[in-house]
Tab-separated table of C-alpha atoms and ligand atoms in Angstrom:
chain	number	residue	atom	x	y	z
A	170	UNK	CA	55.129	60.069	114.905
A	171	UNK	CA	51.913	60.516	117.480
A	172	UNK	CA	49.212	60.484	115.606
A	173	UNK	CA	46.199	62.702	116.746
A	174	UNK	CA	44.077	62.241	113.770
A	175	UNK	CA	43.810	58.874	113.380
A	176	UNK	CA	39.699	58.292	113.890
A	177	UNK	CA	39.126	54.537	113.090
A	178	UNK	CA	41.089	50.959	114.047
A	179	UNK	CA	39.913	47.760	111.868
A	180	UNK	CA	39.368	45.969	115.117
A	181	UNK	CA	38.044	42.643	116.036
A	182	UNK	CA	36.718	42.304	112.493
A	183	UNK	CA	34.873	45.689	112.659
A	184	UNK	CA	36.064	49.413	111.598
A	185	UNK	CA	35.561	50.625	115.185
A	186	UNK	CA	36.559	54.508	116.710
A	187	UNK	CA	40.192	53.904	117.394
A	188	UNK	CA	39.543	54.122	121.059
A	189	UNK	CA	37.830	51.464	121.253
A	190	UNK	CA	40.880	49.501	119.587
A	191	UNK	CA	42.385	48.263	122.998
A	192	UNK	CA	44.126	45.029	123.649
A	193	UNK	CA	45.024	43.691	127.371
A	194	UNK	CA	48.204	43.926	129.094
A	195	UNK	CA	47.899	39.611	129.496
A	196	UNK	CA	48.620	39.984	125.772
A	197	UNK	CA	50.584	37.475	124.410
A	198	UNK	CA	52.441	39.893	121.692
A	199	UNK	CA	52.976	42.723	124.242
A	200	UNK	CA	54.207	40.364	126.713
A	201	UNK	CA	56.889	38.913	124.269
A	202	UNK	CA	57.003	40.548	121.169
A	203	UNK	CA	54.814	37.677	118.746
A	204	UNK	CA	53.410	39.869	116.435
A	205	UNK	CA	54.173	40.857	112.597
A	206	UNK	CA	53.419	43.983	110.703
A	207	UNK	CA	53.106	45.740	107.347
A	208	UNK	CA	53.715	49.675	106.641
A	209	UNK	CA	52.378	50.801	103.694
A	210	UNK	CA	51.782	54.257	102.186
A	211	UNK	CA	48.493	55.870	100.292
A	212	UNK	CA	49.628	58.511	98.019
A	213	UNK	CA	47.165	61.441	97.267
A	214	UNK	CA	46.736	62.633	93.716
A	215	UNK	CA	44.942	65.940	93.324
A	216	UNK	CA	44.765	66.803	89.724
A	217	UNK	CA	42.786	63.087	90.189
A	218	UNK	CA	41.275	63.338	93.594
A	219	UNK	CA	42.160	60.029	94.209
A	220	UNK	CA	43.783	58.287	96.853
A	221	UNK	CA	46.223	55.271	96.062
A	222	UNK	CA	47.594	52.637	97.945
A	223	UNK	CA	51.078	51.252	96.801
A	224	UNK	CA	51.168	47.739	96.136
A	225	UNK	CA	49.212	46.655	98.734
A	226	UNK	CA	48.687	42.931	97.433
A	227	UNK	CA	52.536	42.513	97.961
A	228	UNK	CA	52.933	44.029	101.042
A	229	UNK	CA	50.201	41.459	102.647
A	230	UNK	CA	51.514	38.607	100.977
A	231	UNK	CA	54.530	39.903	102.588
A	232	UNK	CA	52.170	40.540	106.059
A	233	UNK	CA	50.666	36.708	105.249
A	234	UNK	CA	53.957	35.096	105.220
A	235	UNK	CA	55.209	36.510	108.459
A	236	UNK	CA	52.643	35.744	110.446
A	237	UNK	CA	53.276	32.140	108.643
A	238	UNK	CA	56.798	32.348	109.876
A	239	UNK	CA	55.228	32.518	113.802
A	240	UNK	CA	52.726	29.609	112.692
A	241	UNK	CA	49.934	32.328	113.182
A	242	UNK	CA	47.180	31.165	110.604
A	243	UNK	CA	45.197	34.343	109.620
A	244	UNK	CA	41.759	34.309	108.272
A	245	UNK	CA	42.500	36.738	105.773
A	246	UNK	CA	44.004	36.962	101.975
A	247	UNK	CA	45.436	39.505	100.967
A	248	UNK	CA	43.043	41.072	98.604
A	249	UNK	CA	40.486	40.981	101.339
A	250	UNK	CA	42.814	42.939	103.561
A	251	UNK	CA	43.380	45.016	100.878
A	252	UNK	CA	39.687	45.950	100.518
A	253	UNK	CA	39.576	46.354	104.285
A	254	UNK	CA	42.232	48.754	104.156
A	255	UNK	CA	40.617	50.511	101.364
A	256	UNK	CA	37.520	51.018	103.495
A	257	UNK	CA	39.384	52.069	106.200
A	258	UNK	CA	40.958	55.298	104.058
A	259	UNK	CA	37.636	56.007	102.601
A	260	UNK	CA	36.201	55.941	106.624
A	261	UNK	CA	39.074	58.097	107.686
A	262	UNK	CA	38.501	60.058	104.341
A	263	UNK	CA	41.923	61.319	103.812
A	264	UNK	CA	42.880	63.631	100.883
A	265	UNK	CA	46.801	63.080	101.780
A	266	UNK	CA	49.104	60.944	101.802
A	267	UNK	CA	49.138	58.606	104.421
A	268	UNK	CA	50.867	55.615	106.302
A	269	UNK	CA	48.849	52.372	106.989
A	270	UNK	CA	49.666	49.940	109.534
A	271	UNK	CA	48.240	46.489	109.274
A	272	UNK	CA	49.429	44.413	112.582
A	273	UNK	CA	48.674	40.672	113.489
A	274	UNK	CA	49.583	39.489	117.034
A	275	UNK	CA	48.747	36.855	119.155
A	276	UNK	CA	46.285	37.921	121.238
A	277	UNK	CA	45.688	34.790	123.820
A	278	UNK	CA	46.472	35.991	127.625
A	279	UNK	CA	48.547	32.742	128.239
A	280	UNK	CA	52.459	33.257	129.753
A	281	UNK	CA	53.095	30.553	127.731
A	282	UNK	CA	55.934	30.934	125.625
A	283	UNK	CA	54.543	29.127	122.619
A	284	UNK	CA	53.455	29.722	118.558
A	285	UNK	CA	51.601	26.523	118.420
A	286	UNK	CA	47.378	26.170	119.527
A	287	UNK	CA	47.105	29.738	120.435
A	288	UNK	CA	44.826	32.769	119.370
A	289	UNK	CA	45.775	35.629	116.795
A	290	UNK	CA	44.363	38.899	115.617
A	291	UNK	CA	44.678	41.466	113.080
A	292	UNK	CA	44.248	45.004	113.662
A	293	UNK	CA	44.772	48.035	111.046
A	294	UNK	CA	45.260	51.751	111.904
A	295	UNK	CA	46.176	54.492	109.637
A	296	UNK	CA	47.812	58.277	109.577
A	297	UNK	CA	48.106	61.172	107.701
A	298	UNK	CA	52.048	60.874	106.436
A	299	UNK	CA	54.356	63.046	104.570
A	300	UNK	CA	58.220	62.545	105.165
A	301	UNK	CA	59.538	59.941	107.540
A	302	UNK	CA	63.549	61.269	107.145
A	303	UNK	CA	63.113	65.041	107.250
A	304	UNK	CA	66.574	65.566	105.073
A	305	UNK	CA	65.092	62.768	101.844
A	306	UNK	CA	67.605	64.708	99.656
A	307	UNK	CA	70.822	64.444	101.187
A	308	UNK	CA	70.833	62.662	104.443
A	309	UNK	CA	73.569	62.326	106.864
A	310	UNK	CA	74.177	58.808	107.732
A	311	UNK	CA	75.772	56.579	109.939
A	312	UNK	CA	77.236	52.481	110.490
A	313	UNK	CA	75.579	51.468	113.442
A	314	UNK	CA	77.788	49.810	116.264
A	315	UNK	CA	74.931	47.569	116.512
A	316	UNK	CA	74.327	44.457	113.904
A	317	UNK	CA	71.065	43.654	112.278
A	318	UNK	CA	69.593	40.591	113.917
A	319	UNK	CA	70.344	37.099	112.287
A	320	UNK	CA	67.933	35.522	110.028
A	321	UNK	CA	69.215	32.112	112.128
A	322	UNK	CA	67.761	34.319	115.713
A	323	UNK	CA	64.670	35.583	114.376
A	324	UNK	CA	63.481	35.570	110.528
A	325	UNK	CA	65.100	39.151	109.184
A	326	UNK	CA	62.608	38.183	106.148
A	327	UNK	CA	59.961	38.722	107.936
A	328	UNK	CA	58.311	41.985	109.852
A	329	UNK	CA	58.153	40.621	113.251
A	330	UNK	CA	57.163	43.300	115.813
A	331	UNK	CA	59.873	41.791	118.973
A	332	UNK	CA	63.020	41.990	116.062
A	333	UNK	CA	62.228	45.924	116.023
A	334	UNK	CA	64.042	46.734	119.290
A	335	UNK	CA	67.247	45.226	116.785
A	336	UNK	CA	65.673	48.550	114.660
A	337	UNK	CA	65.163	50.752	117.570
A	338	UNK	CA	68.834	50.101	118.827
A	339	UNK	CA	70.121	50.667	115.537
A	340	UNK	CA	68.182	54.290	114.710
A	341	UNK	CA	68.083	55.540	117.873
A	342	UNK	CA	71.687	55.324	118.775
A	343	UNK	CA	72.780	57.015	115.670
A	344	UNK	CA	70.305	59.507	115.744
A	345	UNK	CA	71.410	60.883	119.313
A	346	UNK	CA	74.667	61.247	118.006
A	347	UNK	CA	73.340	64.047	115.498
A	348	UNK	CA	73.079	61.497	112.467
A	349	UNK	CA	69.711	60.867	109.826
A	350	UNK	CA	69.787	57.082	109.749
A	351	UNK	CA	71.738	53.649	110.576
A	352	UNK	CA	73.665	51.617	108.066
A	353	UNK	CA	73.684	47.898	109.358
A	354	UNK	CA	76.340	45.181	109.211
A	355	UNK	CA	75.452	41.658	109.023
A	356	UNK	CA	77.747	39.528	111.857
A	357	UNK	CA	79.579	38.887	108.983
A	358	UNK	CA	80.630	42.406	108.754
A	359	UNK	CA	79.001	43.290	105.213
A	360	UNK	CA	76.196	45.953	105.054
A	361	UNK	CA	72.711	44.258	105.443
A	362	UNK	CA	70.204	47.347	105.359
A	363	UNK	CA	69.620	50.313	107.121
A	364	UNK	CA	67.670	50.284	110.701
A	365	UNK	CA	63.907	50.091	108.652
A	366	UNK	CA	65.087	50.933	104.793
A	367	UNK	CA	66.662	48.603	102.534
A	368	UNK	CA	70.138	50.076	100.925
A	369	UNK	CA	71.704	50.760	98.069
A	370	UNK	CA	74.998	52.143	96.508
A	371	UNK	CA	76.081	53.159	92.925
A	372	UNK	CA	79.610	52.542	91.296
A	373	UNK	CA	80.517	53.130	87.786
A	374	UNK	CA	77.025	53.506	86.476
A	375	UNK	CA	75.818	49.992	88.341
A	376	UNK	CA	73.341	50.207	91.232
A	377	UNK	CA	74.672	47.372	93.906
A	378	UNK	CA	71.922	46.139	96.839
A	379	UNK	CA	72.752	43.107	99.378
A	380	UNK	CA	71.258	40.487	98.288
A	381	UNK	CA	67.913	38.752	99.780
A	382	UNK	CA	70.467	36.411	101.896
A	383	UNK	CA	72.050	39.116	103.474
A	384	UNK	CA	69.518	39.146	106.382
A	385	UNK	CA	67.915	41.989	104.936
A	386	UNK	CA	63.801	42.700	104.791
A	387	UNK	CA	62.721	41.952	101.241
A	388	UNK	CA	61.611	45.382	100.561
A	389	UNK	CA	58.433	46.062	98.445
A	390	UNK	CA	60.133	49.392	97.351
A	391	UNK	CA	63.482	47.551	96.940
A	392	UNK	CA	61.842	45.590	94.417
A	393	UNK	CA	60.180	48.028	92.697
A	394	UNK	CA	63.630	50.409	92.443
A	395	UNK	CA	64.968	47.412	90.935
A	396	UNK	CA	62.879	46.814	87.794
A	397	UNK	CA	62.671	50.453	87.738
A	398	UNK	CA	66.460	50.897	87.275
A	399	UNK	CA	66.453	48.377	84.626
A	400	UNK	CA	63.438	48.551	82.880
A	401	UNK	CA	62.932	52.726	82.862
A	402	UNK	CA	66.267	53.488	83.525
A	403	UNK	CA	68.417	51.025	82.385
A	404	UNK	CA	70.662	51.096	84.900
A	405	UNK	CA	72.391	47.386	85.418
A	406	UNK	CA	71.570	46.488	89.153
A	407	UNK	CA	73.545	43.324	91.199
A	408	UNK	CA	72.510	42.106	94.283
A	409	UNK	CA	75.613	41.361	96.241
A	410	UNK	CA	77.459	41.881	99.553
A	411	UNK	CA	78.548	45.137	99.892
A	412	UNK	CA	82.002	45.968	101.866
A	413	UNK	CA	81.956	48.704	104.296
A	414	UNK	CA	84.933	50.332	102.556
A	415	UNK	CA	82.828	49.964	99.617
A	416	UNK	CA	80.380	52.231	100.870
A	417	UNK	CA	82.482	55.092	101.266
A	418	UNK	CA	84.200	55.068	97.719
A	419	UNK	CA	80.572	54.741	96.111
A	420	UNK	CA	79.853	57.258	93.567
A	421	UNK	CA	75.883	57.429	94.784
A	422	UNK	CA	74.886	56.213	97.946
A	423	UNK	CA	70.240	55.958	98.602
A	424	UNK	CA	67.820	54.073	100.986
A	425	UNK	CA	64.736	52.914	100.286
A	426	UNK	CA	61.395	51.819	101.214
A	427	UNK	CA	58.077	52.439	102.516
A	428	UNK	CA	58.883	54.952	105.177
A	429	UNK	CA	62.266	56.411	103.549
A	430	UNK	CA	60.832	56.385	100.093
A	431	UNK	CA	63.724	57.075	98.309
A	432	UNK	CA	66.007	59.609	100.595
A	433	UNK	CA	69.894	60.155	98.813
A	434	UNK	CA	72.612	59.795	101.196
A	435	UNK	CA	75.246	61.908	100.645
A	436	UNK	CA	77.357	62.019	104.252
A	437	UNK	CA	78.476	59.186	106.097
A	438	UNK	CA	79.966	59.922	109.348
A	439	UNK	CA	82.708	62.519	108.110
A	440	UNK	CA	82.799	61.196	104.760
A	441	UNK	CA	81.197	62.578	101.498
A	442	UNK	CA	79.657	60.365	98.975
A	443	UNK	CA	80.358	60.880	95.695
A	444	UNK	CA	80.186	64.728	95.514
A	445	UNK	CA	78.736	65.136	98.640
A	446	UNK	CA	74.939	65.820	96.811
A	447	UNK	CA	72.338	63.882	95.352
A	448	UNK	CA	73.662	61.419	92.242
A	449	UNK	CA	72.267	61.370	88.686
A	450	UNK	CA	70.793	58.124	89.448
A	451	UNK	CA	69.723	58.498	92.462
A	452	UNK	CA	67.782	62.023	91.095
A	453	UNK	CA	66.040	60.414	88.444
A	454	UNK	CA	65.025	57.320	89.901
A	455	UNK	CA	63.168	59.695	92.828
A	456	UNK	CA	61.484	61.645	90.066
A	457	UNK	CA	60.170	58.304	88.295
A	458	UNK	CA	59.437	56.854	91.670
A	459	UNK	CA	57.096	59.829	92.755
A	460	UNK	CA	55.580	59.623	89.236
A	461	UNK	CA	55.267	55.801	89.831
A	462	UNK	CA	53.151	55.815	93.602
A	463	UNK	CA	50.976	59.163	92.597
A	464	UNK	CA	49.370	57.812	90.035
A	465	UNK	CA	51.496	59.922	87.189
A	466	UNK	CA	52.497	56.871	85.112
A	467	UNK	CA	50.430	54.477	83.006
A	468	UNK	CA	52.949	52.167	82.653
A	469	UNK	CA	53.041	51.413	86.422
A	470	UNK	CA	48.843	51.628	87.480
A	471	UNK	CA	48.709	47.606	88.274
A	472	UNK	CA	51.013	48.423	91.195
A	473	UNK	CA	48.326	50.617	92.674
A	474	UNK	CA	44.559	50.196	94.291
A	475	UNK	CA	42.367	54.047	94.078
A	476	UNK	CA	40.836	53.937	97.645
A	477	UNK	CA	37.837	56.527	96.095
A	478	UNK	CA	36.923	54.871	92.776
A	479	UNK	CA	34.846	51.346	94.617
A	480	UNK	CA	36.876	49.372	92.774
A	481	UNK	CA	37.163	47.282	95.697
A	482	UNK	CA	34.267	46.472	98.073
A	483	UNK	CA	33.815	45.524	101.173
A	484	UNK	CA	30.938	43.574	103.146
A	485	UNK	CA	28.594	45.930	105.223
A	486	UNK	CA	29.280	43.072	107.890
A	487	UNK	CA	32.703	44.808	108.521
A	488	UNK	CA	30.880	47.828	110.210
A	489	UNK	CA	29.091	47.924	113.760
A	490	UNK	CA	27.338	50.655	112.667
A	491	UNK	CA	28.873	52.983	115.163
A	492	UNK	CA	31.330	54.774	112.107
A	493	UNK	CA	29.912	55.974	108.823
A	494	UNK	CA	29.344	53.558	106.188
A	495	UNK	CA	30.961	54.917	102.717
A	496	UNK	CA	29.417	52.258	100.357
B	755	LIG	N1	64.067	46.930	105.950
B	755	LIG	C1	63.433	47.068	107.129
B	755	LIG	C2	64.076	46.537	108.358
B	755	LIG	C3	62.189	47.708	107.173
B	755	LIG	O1	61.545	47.842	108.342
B	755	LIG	C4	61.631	48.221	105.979
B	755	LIG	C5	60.309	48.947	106.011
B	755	LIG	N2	59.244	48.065	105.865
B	755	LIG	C6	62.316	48.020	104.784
B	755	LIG	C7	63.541	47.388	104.798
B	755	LIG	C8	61.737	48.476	103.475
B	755	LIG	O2	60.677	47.637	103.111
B	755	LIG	P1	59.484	48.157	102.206
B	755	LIG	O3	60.081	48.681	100.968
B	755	LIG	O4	58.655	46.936	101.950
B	755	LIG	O5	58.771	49.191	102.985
């Protein structure tokens, strides 16, 4: 995921070259992790020429209430960062898709290991994007020996940058053993989530997802899947634990979320699920959900900002003149 295109950072308040978007190794956050982060994606709709961003409010109220959880106190809200992200795309002037990555970190150069009376900073870069899992429809999955980190050890609810290495583990050990993806038990033994997707199963026509409680990220897309099942679809959806045996007997088995989108899992380990190919359910909710983030249905515009149309502005004080302005 290098990403040699990227052009422009939202750096120390400014949209700067991205090269100039450097932080010091005395960094607090690199030093020890103390830094949260968003992902979100900008889908590109041609028949519209028009780029949009999905759900960005939520994802930075999301953003805004991690940084909360490590007491960091951001000068932000999260329509202006959504309007700085906005003028970021148009600056980069992407006719993709892409991925955005909005980061706050403590930036102070003290070894102190403290949250309390100590600097922060927001910075913002952005790719071009198209699939994160290369095999969306029918990927080959494992349980990770691995658990997901405890919401009691560092807040799963939140997108803190140091609990990724729990992620990293998680993916990277499965992958090298030929798999897509992790599956992730809670210490309690029931699935939480995958290593950076939120998880799913079908049985008997219901779509079952751990609950909020079950140290899980509480997933934009998750959310969205949900009322989407039940208001579009309406398939019943219950948020409960789900037992590992469970998993294996489920009729339809998909991940979700920003990265993932929605990617059908239809192996795990040497196991088929269901018939071994994409569900019904899981089939049709993709199809609304790429119709949903492109820009293809009515119903669901509120969930998404047009980078191109100027709905949403942003002060010429953002600039240092060295980019192009796009007002
Ligand atoms: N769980 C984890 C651990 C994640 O990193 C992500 C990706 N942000 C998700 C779930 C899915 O969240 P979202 O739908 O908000 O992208």
């Amino acid at each position: 995921m290098t990403a040699p295109s990227t052009r422009y950072a939202f750096f120390d308040n400014r949209i700067v070259p991205i090269e100039d978007a450097r932080v010091s190794v005395m960094t607090h956050a690199f030093n020890y992790g103390t830094g949260v982060f968003a992902g979100l994606r900008g889908y590109w709709n041609a028949d519209e020429e028009q780029l949009f961003i999905f759900r960005p409010l939520d994802h930075f109220r999301r953003f805004l209430q991690s940084a909360r959880l490590l007491r960091m106190e951001l000068p932000y809200t999260a329509p202006e960062l959504t309007a700085i992200v906005s003028e970021l795309l148009r600056t980069e002037g992407y006719r993709e898709n892409c991925y955005i990555r909005p980061l706050a970190y403590l930036s102070s150069h003290t070894i102190t290991l403290k949250l309390n009376d100590i600097a922060s900073a927001v910075t913002i870069f952005s790719m071009p994007f198209g699939q994160y899992i290369a095999n969306e429809e029918g990927a080959h999955v494992a349980f990770s020996a691995w658990r997901r980190v405890d919401d009691n050890a560092i807040p799963a609810r939140g997108k803190i940058v140091g609990a990724y290495v729990n992620s990293a583990m998680s993916s990277t050990d499965v992958r090298l053993a030929g798999y897509d993806e992790a599956i992730v038990l809670n210490e309690d033994g029931h699935v939480s989530e995958m290593s950076s997707a939120n998880f799913f199963i079908v049985r008997d026509g219901v779509a079952i997802t751990p609950p909020v409680q079950s140290n899980v990220l509480e997933g934009i897309v998750r959310r969205s899947l949900i009322q989407l099942l039940r208001d579009e679809l309406g398939v019943e959806v219950v948020e409960r634990n789900i037992d590992r045996s469970e998993v294996y007997i489920a009729d339809e088995c998909f991940m979700c979320g920003t990265g993932v989108q929605i990617s059908a899992i239809t192996r795990i380990e040497h196991r088929a699920i269901g018939g071994g190919t994409m569900g019904d359910i899981t089939r049709r909710l993709r199809t609304l959900f790429f119709e949903v983030v492109s820009g293809k249905s009515e119903r669901y515009r509120s969930w998404l900002v047009p980078v191109y149309a100027g709905a949403w502005k942003v002060p010429a004080a953002l600039h240092d003149g060295s980019v192009p302005h796009t007002d």
